[in-house]
PDB file of C-alpha atoms and ligand atoms in Angstrom:
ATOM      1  CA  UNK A   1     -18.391  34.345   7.389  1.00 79.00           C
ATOM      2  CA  UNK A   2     -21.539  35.243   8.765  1.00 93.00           C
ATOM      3  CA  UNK A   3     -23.539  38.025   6.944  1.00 97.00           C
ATOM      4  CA  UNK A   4     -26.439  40.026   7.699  1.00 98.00           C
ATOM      5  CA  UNK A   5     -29.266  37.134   8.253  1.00 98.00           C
ATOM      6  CA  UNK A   6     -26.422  35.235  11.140  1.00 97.00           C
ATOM      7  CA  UNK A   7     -25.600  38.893  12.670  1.00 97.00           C
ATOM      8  CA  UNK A   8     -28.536  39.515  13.231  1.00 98.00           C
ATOM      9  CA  UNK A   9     -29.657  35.848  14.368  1.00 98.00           C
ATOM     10  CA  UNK A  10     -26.941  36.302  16.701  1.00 97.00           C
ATOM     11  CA  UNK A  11     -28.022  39.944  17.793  1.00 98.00           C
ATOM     12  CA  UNK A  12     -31.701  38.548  18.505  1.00 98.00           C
ATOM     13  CA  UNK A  13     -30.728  35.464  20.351  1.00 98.00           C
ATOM     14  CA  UNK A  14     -28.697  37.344  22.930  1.00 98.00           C
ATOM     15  CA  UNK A  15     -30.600  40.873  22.917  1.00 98.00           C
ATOM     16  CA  UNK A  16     -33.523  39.964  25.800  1.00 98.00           C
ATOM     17  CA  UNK A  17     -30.350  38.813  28.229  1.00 98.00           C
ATOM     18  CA  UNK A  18     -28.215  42.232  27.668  1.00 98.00           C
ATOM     19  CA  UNK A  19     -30.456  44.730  27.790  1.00 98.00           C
ATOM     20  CA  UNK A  20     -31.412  46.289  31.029  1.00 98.00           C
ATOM     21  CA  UNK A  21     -28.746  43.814  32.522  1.00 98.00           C
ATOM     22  CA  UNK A  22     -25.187  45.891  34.284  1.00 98.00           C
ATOM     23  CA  UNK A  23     -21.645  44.855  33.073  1.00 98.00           C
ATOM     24  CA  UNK A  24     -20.528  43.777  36.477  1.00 98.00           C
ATOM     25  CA  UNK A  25     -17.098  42.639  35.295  1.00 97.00           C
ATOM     26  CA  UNK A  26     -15.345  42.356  32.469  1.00 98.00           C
ATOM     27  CA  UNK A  27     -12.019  40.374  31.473  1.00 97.00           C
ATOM     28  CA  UNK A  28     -10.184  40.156  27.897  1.00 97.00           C
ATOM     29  CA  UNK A  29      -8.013  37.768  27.684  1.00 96.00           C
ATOM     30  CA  UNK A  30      -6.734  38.500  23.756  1.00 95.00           C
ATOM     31  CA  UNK A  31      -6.459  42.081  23.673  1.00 96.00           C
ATOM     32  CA  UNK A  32      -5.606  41.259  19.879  1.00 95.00           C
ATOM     33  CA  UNK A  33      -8.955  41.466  18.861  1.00 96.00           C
ATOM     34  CA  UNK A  34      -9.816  44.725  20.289  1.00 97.00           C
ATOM     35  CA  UNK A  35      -9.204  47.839  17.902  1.00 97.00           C
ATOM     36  CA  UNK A  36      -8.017  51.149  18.892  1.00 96.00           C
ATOM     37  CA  UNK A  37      -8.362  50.844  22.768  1.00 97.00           C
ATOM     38  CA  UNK A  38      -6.411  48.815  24.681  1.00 98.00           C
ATOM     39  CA  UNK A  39      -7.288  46.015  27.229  1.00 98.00           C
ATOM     40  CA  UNK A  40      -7.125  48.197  30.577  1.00 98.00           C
ATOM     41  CA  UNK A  41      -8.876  51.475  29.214  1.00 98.00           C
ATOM     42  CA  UNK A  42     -11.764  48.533  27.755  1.00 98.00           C
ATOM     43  CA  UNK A  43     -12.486  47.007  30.828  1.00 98.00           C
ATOM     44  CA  UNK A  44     -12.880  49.986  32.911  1.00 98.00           C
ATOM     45  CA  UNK A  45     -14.842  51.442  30.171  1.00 98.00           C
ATOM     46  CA  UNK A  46     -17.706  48.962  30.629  1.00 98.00           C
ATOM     47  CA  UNK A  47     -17.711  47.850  33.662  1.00 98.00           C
ATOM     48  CA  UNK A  48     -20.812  49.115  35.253  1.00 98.00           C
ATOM     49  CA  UNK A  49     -22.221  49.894  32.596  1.00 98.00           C
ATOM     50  CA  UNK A  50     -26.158  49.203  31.850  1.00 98.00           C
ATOM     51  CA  UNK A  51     -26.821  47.813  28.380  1.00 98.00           C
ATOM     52  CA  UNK A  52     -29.820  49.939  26.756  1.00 98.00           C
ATOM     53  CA  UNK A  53     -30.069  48.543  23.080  1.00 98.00           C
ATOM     54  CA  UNK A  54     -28.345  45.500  21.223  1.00 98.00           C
ATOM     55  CA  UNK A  55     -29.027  45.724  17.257  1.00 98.00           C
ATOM     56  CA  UNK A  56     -26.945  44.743  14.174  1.00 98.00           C
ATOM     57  CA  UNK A  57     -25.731  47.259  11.408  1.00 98.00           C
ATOM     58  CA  UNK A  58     -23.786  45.291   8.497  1.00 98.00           C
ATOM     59  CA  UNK A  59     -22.296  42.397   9.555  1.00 97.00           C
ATOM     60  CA  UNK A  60     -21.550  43.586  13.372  1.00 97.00           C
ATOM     61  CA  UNK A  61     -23.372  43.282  16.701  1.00 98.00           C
ATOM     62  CA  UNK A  62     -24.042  46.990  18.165  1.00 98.00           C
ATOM     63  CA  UNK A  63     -24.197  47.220  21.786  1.00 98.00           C
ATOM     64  CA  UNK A  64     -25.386  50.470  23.303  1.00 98.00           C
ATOM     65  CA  UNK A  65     -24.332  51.323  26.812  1.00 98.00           C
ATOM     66  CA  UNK A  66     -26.053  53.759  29.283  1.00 98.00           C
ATOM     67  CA  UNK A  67     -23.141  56.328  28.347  1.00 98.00           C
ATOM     68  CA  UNK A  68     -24.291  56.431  24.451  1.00 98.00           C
ATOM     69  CA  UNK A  69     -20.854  54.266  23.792  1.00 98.00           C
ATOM     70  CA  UNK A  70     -21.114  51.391  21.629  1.00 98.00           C
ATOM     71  CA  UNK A  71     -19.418  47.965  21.655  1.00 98.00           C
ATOM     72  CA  UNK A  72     -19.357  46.891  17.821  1.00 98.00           C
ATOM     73  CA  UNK A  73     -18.224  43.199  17.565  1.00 97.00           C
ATOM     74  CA  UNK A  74     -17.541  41.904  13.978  1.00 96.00           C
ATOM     75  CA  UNK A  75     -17.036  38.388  14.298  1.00 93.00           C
ATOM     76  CA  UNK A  76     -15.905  38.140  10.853  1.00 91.00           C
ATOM     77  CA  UNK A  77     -14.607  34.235  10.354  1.00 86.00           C
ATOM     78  CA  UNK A  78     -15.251  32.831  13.555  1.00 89.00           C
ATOM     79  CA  UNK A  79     -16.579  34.863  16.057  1.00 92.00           C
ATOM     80  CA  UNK A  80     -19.382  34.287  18.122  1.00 94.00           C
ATOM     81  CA  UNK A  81     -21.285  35.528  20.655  1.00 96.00           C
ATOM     82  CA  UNK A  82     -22.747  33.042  23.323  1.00 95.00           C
ATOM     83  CA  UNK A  83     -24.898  34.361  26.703  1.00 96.00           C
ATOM     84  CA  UNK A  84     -23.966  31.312  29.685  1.00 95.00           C
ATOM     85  CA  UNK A  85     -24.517  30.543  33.185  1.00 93.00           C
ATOM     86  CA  UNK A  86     -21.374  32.528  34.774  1.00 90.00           C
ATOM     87  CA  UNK A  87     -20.946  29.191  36.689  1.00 90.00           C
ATOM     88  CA  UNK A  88     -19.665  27.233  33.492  1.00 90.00           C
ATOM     89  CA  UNK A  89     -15.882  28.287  33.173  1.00 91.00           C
ATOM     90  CA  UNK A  90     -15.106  29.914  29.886  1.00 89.00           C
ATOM     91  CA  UNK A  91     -13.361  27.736  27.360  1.00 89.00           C
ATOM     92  CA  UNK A  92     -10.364  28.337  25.890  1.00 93.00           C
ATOM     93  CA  UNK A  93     -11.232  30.162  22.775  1.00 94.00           C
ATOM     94  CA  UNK A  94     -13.640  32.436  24.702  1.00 96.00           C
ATOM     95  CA  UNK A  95     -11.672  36.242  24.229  1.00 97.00           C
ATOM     96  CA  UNK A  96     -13.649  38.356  26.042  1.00 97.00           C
ATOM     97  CA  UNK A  97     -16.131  37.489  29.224  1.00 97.00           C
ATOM     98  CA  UNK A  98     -18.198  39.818  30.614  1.00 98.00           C
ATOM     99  CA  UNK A  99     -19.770  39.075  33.774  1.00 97.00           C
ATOM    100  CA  UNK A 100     -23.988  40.457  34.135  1.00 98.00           C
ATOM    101  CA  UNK A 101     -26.092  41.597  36.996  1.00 98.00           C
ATOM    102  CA  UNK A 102     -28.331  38.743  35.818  1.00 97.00           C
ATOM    103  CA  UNK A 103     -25.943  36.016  36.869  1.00 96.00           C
ATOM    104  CA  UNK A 104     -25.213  35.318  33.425  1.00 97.00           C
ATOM    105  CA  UNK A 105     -22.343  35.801  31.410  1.00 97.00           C
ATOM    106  CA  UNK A 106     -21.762  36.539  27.896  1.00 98.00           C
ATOM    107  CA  UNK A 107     -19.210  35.480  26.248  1.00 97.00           C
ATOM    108  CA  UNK A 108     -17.279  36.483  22.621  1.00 97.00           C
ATOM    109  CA  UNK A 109     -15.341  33.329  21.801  1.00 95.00           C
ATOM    110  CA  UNK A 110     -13.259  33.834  18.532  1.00 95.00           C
ATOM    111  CA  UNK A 111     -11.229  30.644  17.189  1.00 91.00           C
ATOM    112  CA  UNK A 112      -8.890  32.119  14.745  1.00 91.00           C
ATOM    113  CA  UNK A 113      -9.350  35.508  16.205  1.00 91.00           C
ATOM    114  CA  UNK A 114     -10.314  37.340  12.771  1.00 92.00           C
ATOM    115  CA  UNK A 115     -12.746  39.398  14.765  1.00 94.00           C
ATOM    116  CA  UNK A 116     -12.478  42.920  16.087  1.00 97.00           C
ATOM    117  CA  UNK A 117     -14.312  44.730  19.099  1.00 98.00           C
ATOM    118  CA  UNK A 118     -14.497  48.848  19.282  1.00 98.00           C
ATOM    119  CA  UNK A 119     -15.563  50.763  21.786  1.00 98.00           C
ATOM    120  CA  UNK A 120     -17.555  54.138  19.866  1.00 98.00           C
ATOM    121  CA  UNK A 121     -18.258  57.415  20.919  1.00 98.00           C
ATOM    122  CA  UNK A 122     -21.410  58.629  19.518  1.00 98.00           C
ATOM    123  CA  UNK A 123     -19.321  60.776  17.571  1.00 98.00           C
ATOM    124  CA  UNK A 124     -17.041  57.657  16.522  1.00 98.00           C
ATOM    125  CA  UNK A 125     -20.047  56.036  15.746  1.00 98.00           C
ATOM    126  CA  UNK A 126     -22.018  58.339  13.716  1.00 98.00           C
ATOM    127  CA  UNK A 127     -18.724  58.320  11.668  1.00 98.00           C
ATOM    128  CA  UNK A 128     -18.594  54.190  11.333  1.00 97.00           C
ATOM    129  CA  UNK A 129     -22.131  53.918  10.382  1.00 98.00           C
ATOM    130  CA  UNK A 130     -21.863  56.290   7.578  1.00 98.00           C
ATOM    131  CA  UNK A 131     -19.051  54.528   5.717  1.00 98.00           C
ATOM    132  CA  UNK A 132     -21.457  52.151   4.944  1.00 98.00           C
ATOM    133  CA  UNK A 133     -24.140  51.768   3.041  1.00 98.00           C
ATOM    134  CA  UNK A 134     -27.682  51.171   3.429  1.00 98.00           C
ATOM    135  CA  UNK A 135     -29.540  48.214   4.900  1.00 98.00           C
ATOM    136  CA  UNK A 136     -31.032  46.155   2.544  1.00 98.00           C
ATOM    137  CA  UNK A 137     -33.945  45.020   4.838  1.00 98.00           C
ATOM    138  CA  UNK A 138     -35.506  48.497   6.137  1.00 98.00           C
ATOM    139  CA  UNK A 139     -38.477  49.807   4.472  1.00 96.00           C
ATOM    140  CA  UNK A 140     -36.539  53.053   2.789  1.00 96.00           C
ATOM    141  CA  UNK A 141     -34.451  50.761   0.760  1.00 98.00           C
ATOM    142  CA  UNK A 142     -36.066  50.833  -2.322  1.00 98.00           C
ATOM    143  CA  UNK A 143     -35.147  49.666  -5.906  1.00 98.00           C
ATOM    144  CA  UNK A 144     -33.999  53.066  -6.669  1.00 98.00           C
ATOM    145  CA  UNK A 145     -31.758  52.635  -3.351  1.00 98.00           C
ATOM    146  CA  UNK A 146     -29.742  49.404  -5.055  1.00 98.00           C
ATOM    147  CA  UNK A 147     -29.669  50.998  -8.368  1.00 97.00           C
ATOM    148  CA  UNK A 148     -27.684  53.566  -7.090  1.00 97.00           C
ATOM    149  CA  UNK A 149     -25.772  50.583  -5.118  1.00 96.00           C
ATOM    150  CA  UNK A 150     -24.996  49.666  -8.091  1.00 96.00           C
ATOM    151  CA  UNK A 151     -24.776  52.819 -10.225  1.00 94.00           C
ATOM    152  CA  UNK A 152     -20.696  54.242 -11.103  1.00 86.00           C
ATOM    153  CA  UNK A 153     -17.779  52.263 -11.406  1.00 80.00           C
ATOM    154  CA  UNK A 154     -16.531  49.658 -13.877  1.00 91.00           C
ATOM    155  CA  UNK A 155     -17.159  46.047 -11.545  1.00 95.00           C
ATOM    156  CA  UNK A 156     -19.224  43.158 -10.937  1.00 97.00           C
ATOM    157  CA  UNK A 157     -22.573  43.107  -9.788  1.00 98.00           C
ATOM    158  CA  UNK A 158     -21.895  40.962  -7.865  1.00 98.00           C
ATOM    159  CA  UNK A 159     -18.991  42.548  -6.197  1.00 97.00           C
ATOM    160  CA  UNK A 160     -21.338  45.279  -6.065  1.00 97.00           C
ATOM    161  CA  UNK A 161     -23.408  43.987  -3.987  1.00 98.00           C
ATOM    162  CA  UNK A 162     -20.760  43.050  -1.705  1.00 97.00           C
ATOM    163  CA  UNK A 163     -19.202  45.821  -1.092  1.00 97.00           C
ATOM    164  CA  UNK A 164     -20.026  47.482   2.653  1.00 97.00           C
ATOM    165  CA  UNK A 165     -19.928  51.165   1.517  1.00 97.00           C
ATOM    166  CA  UNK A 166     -22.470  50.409  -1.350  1.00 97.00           C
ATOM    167  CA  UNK A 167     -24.633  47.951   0.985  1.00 98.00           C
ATOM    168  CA  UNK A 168     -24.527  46.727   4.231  1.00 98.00           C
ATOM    169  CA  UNK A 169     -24.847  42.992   5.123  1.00 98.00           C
ATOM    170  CA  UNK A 170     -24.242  41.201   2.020  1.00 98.00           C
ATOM    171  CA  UNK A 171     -21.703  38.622   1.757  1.00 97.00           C
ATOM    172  CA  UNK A 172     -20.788  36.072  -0.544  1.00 97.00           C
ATOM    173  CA  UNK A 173     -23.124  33.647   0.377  1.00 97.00           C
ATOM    174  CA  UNK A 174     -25.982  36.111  -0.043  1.00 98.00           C
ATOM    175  CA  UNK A 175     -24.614  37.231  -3.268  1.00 98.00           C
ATOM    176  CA  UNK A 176     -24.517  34.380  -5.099  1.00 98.00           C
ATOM    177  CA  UNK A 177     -27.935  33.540  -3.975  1.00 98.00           C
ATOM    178  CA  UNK A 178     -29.735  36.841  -4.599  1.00 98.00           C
ATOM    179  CA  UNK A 179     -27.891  36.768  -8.516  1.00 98.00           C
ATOM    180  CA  UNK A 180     -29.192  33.494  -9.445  1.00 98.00           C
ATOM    181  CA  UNK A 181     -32.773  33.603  -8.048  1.00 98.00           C
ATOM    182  CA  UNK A 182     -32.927  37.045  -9.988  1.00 98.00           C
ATOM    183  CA  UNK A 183     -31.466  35.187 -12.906  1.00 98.00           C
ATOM    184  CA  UNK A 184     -28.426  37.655 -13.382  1.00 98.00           C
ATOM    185  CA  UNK A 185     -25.346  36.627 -14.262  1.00 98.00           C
ATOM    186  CA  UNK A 186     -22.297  37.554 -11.783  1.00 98.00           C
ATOM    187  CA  UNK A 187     -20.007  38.760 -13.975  1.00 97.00           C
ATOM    188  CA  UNK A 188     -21.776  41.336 -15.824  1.00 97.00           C
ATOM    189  CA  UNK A 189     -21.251  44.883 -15.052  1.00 97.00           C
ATOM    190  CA  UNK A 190     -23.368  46.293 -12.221  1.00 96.00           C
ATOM    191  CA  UNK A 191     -24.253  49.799 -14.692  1.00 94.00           C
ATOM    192  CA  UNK A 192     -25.398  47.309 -17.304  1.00 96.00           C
ATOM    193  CA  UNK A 193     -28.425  45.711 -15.075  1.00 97.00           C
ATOM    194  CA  UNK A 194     -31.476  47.417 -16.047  1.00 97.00           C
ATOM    195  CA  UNK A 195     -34.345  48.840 -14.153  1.00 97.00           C
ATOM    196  CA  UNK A 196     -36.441  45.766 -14.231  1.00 98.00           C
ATOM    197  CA  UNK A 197     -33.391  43.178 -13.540  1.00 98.00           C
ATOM    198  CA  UNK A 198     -32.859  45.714 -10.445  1.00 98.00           C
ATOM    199  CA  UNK A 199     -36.226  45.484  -9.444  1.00 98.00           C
ATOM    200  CA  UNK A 200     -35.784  41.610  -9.604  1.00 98.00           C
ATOM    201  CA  UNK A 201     -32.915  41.675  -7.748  1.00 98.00           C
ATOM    202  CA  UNK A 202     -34.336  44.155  -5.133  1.00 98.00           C
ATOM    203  CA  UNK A 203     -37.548  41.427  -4.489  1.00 98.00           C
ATOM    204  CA  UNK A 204     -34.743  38.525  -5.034  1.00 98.00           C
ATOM    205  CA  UNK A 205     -31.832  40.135  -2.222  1.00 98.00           C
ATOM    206  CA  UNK A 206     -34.909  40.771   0.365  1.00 98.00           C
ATOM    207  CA  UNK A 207     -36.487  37.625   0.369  1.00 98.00           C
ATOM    208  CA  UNK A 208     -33.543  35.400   0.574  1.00 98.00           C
ATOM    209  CA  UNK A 209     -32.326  37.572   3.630  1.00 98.00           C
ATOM    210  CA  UNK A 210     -35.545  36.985   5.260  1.00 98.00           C
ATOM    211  CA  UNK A 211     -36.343  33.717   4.756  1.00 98.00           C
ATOM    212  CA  UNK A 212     -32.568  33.095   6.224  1.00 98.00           C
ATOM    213  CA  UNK A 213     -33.157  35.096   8.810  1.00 98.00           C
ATOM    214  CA  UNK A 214     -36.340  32.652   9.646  1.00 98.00           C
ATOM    215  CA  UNK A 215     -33.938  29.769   9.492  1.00 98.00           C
ATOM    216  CA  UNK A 216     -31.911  31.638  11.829  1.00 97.00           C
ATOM    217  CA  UNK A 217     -29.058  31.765   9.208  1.00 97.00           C
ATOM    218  CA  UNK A 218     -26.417  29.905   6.982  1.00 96.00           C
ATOM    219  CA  UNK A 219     -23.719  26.964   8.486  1.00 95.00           C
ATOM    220  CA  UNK A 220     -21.537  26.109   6.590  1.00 92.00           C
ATOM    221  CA  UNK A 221     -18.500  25.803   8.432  1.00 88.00           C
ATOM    222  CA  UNK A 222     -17.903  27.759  11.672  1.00 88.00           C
ATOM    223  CA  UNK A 223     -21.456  30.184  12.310  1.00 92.00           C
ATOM    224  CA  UNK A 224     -22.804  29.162  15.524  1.00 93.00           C
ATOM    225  CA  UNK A 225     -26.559  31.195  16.523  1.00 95.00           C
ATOM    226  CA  UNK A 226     -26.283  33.219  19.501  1.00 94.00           C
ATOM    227  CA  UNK A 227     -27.576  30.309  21.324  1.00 93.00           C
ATOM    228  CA  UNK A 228     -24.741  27.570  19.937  1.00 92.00           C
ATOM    229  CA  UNK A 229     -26.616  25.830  17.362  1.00 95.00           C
ATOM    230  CA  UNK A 230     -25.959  26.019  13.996  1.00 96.00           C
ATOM    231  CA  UNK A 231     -28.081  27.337  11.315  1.00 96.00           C
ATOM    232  CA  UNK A 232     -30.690  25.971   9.103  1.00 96.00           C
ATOM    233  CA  UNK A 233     -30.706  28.122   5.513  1.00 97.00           C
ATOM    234  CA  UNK A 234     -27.837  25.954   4.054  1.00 96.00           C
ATOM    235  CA  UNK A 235     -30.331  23.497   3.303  1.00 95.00           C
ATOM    236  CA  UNK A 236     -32.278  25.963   1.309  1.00 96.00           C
ATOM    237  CA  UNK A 237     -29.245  27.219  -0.715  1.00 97.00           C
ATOM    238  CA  UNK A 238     -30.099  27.286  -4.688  1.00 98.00           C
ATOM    239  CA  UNK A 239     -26.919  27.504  -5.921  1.00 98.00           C
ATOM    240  CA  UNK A 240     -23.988  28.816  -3.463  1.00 98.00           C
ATOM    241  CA  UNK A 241     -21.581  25.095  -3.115  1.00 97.00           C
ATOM    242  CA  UNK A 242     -23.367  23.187  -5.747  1.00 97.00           C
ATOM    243  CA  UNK A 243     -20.852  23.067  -8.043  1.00 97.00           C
ATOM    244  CA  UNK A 244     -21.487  20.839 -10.873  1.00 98.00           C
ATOM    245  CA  UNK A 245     -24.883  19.910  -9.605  1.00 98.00           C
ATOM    246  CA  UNK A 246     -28.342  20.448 -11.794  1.00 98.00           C
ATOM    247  CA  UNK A 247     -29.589  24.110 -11.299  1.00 98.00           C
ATOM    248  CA  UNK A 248     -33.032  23.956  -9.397  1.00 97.00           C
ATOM    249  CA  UNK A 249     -34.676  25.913 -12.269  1.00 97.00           C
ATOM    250  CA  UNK A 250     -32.921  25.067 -15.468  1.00 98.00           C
ATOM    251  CA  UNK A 251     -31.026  21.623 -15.178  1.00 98.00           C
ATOM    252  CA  UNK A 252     -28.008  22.713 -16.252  1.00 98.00           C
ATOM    253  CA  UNK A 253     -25.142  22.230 -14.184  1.00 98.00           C
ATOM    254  CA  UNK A 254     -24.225  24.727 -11.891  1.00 98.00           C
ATOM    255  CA  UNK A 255     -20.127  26.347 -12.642  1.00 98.00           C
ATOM    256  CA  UNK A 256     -17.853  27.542 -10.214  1.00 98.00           C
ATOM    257  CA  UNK A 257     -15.620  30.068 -10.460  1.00 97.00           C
ATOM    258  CA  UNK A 258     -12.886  32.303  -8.409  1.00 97.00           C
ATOM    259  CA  UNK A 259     -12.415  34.653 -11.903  1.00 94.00           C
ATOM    260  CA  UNK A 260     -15.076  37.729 -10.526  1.00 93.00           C
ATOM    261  CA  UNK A 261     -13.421  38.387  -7.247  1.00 89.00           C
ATOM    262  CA  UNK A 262     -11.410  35.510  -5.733  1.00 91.00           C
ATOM    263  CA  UNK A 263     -14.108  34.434  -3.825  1.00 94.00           C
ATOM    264  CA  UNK A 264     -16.036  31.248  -4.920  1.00 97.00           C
ATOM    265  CA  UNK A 265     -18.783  32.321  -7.495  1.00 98.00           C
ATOM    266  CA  UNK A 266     -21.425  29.823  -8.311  1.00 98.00           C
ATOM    267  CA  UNK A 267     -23.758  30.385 -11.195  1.00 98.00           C
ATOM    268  CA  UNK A 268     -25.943  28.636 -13.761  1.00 98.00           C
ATOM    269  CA  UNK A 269     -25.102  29.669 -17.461  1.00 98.00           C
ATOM    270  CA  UNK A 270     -28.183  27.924 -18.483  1.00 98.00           C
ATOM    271  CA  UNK A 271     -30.143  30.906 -16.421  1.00 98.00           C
ATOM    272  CA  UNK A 272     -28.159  33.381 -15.394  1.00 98.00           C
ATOM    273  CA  UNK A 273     -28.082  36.161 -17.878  1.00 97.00           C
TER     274      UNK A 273
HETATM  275 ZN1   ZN B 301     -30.353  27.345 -14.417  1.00 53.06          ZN
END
């Protein structure tokens, strides 16, 4: 599932051929994955349209059109977003194609469709964004910031951290990472990490999105860049799928588990605390 460092990879690689470029067409052809407007209404919405701004909030791709409407894609399993010569005919799992002034195309292809696509208002949007919390990469997130991410409730830090409305862009992947490299122990309660293991985790959550971000993201089974190429971070993963393999830092052998949230957990009890 790509998180925050393969959203934004993704937002990056196809940002310089959207914006400025006009939507000349537009076709869905799986109105499935679009959300609260339907396939008609969609297409004549954009096409025409100039695209002004592509970013990433979360774990979607925002684009801004010249009518302050956004297009926010969350590719969720296996979505991706893919800018082509409009001469190569769109394979089969491509869902929506979108047709540029440039001569290009881009393309959201979506396997399993899991994704979604919604076309905001500025109104609509102002109302998305602020369901969810902040991003963990902007200069005004602070280690005050995740302590109150993590402030109130009775669950896991590390669900904490995953949760959207408490912080945007973190994932499982990024979880588990961010935990062990701060040496805190999943399971604990997220009100019982203290000032300096926030502070350690703050340093810990940053870097690791960074540095993936440099890498241009995590593979491990479907995330494809936003120019078809795979990621390189999931060489550099510490601990997330390698179960029952030495920890990096302690030697002990690294546990998994599904008991925090149902999601794989991977942590070292030799170092995790
Ligand atoms: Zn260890």
């Amino acid at each position: 599932m790509p998180e925050l460092p393969e959203v934004e990879t993704i937002a990056r690689d196809v940002r310089p051929h959207l914006v400025g470029a006009t939507i000349r067409s537009i076709h869905v052809s799986r109105p499935d994955i679009l959300r609260g407007i339907g396939r008609g209404a969609f297409e004549r919405s954009l096409t025409g349209r100039r695209v002004t701004q592509v970013g990433r909030r979360a774990k979607h791709v925002v684009i801004l059109l010249d009518d302050g409407r956004r297009v926010v894609i969350q590719p969720r399993m296996t979505g991706s977003l893919l800018v082509t010569d409009a001469a190569r005919p769109p394979d089969r799992y491509v869902v929506i194609a979108a047709a540029l002034s440039t001569g290009r195309r881009l393309d959201y292809r979506d396997v399993r469709r899991l994704g979604a696509v919604h076309l905001l208002s500025a109104a609509a949007w102002r109302r998305y964004t602020a369901r969810i919390g902040p991003e963990p990469l902007e200069p005004a997130f602070t280690p005050d910031r995740l302590a109150a991410a993590l402030a109130g409730g009775r669950l896991a830090v590390k669900k904490a951290l995953m949760d959207q409305r408490r912080l945007a862009g973190v994932g499982n992947i990024y979880a588990n990472e961010a935990l062990w490299s701060a040496g805190i122990d999943p399971s604990r309660l997220s009100r019982t990490v203290t000032a300096a293991e926030t502070r350690r985790l703050h340093r810990a959550l940053r870097a690791i999105l960074r540095r993936s971000i440099r890498r241009r993201g995590t593979t491990v089974r479907d995330y494809r860049t936003g120019t078809g190429e795979p990621g390189a971070f999931q060489s550099r993963l510490n601990v997330y799928g390698r179960a029952s393999r030495p920890c990096r830092r302690c030697g002990r052998r690294i546990v998994l588990t599904h008991a925090i949230d149902a999601r794989a957990t991977y942590f070292c009890p030799g170092c995790q605390h």
